Short mmCIF file of C-alpha atoms in Angstrom, two decimals:
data_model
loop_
_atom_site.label_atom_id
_atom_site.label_comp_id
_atom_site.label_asym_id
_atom_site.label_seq_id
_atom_site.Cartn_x
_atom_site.Cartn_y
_atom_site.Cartn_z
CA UNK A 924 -49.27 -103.28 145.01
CA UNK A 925 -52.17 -101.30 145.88
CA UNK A 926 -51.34 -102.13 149.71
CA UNK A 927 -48.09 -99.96 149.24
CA UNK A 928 -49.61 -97.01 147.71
CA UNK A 929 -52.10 -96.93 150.56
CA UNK A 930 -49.13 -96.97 153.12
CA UNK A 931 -47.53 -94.37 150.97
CA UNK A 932 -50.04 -92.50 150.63
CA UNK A 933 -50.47 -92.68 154.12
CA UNK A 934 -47.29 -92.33 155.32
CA UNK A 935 -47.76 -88.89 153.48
CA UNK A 936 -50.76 -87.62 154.71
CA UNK A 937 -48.98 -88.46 158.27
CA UNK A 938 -45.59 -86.82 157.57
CA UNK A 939 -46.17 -83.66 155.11
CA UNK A 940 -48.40 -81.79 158.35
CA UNK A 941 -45.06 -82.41 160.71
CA UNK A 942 -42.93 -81.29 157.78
CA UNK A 943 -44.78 -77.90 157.11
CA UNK A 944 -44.17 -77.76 160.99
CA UNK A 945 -40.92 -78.00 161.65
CA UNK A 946 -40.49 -75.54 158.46
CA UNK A 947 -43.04 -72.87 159.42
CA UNK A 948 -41.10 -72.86 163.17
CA UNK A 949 -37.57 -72.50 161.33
CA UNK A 950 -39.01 -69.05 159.70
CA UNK A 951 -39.33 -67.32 162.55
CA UNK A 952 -36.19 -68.65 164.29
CA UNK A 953 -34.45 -67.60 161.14
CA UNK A 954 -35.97 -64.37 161.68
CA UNK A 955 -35.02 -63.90 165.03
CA UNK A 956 -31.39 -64.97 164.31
CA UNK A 957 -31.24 -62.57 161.54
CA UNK A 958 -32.67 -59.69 163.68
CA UNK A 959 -30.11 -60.28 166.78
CA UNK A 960 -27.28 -60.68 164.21
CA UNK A 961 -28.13 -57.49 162.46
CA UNK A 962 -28.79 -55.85 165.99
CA UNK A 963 -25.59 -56.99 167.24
CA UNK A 964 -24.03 -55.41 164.02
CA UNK A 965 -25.12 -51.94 165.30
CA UNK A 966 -23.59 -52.26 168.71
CA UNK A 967 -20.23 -53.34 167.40
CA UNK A 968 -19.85 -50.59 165.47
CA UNK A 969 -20.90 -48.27 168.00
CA UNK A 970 -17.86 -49.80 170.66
CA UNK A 971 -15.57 -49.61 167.50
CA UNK A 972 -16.84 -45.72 166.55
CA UNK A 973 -16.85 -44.77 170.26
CA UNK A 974 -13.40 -46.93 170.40
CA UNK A 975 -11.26 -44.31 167.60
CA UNK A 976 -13.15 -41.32 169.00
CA UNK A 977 -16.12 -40.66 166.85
CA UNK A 978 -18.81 -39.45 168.60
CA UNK A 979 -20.57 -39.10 165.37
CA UNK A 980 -20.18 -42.35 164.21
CA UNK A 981 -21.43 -44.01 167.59
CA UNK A 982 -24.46 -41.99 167.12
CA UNK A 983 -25.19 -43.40 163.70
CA UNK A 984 -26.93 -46.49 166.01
CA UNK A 985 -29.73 -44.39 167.21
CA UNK A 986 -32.18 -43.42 164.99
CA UNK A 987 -32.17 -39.80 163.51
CA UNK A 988 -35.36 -37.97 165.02
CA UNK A 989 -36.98 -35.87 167.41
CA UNK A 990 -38.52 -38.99 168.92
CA UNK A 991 -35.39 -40.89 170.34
CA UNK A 992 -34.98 -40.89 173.76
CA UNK A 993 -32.05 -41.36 176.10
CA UNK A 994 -32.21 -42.10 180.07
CA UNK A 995 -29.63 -41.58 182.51
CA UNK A 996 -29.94 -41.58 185.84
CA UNK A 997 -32.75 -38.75 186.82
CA UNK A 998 -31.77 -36.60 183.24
CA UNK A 999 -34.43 -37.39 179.83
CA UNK A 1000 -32.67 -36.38 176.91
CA UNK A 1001 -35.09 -36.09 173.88
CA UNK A 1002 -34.22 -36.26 169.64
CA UNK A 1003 -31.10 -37.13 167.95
CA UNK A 1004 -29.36 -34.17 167.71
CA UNK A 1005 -29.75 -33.20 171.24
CA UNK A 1006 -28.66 -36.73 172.13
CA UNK A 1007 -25.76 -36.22 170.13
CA UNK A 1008 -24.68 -32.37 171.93
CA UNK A 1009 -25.15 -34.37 175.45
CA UNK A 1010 -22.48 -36.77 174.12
CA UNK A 1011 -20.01 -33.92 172.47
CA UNK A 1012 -20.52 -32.25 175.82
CA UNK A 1013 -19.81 -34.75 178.64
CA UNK A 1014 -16.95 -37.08 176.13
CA UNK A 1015 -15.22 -33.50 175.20
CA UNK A 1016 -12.00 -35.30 175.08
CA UNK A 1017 -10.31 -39.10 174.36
CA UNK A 1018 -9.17 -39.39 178.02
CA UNK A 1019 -12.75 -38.65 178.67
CA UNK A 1020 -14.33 -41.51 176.28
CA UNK A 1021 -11.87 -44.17 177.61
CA UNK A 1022 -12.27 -47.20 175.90
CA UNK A 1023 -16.10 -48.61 175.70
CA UNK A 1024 -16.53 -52.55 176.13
CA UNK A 1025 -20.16 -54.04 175.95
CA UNK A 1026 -20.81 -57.16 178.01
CA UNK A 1027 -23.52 -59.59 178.70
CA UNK A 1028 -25.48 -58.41 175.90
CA UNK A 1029 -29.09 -59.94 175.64
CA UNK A 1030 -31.10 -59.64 172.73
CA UNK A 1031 -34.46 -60.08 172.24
CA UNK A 1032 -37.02 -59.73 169.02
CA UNK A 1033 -40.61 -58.34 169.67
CA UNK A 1034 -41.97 -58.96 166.50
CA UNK A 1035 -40.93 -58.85 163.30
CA UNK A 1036 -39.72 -54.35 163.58
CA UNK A 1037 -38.61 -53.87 166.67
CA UNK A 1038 -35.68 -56.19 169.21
CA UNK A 1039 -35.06 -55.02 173.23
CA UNK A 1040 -31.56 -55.27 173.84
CA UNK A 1041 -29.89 -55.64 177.58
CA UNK A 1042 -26.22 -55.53 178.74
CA UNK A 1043 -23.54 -53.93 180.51
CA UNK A 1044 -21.03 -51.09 179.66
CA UNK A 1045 -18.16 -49.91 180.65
CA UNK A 1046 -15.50 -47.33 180.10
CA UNK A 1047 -12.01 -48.29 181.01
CA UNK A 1048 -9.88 -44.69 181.63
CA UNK A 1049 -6.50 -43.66 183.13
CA UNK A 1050 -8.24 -42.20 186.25
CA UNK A 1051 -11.75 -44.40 186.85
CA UNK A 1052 -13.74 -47.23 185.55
CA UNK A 1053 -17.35 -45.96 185.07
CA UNK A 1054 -19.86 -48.87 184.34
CA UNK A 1055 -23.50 -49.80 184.30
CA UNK A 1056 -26.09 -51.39 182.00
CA UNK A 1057 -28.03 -50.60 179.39
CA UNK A 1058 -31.79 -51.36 178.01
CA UNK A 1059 -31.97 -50.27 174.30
CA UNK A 1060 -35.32 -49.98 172.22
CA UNK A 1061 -34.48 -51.29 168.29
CA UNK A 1062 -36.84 -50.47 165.70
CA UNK A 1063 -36.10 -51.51 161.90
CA UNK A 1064 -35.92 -48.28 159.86
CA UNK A 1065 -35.28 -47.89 156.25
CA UNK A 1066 -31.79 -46.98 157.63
CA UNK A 1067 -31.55 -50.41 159.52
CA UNK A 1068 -31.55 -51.13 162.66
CA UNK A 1069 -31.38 -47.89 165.18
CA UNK A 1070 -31.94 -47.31 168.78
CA UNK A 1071 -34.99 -45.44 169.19
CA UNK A 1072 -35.09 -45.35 173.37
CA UNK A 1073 -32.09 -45.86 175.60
CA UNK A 1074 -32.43 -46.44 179.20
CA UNK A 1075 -28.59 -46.35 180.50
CA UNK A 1076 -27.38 -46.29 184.29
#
């Protein structure tokens, strides 16, 4: 009898260190699935706000402050609001906003407050069919998820 508690209690020692493991590399794959889903969140909503016309409502993925950045091509646009009057400005019009897809999208948690996210865009209109890709900076803000830097081309 006391052979099988030693084998138990063996069997234990060997088993419970490969158990807290396998759980302790779950948690941050859990993590990082719940991160890319969340981030993922934001860009859908941005295709379907940019989709019905709402330049507003597209912006509501970048975060609201002076410090968000936006690249394009040789032009650095700096803070929300100015962001936002670059949009208003150059998509003055539905025929000029086309219809926004998102493709190849790539996304990638660097830590626990913050997820890089790659892709491609592009705008399908009567006349053209401007495209490029993408890098976004995500940073978790009390708002949720929001772009803080956007390199676009």
């Amino acid at each position: 009898m006391w052979r099988h508690s030693l084998l138990a209690a063996l069997l234990l020692v060997a088993i419970l260190p490969i158990s807290i493991s396998a759980q302790s590399a779950a948690g941050p794959k859990k993590r990082s699935d719940r991160i890319i889903v969340a981030v993922r969140q934001v860009l859908d909503a941005q295709v379907a706000a940019w989709n019905r016309g709402d330049i507003e409502g597209f912006m509501a993925g970048y975060r609201r402050s002076e410090e968000t950045v936006f690249v394009s091509g040789d032009s650095l646009t700096r803070g929300w609001q100015t962001v936002l009057a670059r949009y208003k400005k150059n998509y003055d019009s539905r025929e000029k906003m086309g219809t926004l897809t998102f493709s190849d999208l790539e996304i990638t948690p660097i830590g626990s407050d913050a997820a890089i996210a790659i892709g491609r865009w592009h705008l399908q209109r009567a006349k053209d069919e401007p495209h490029g890709r993408f890098t976004l900076i995500f940073r978790k803000t009390r708002q949720g998820w929001r772009i803080v830097h956007d390199h676009t081309s």
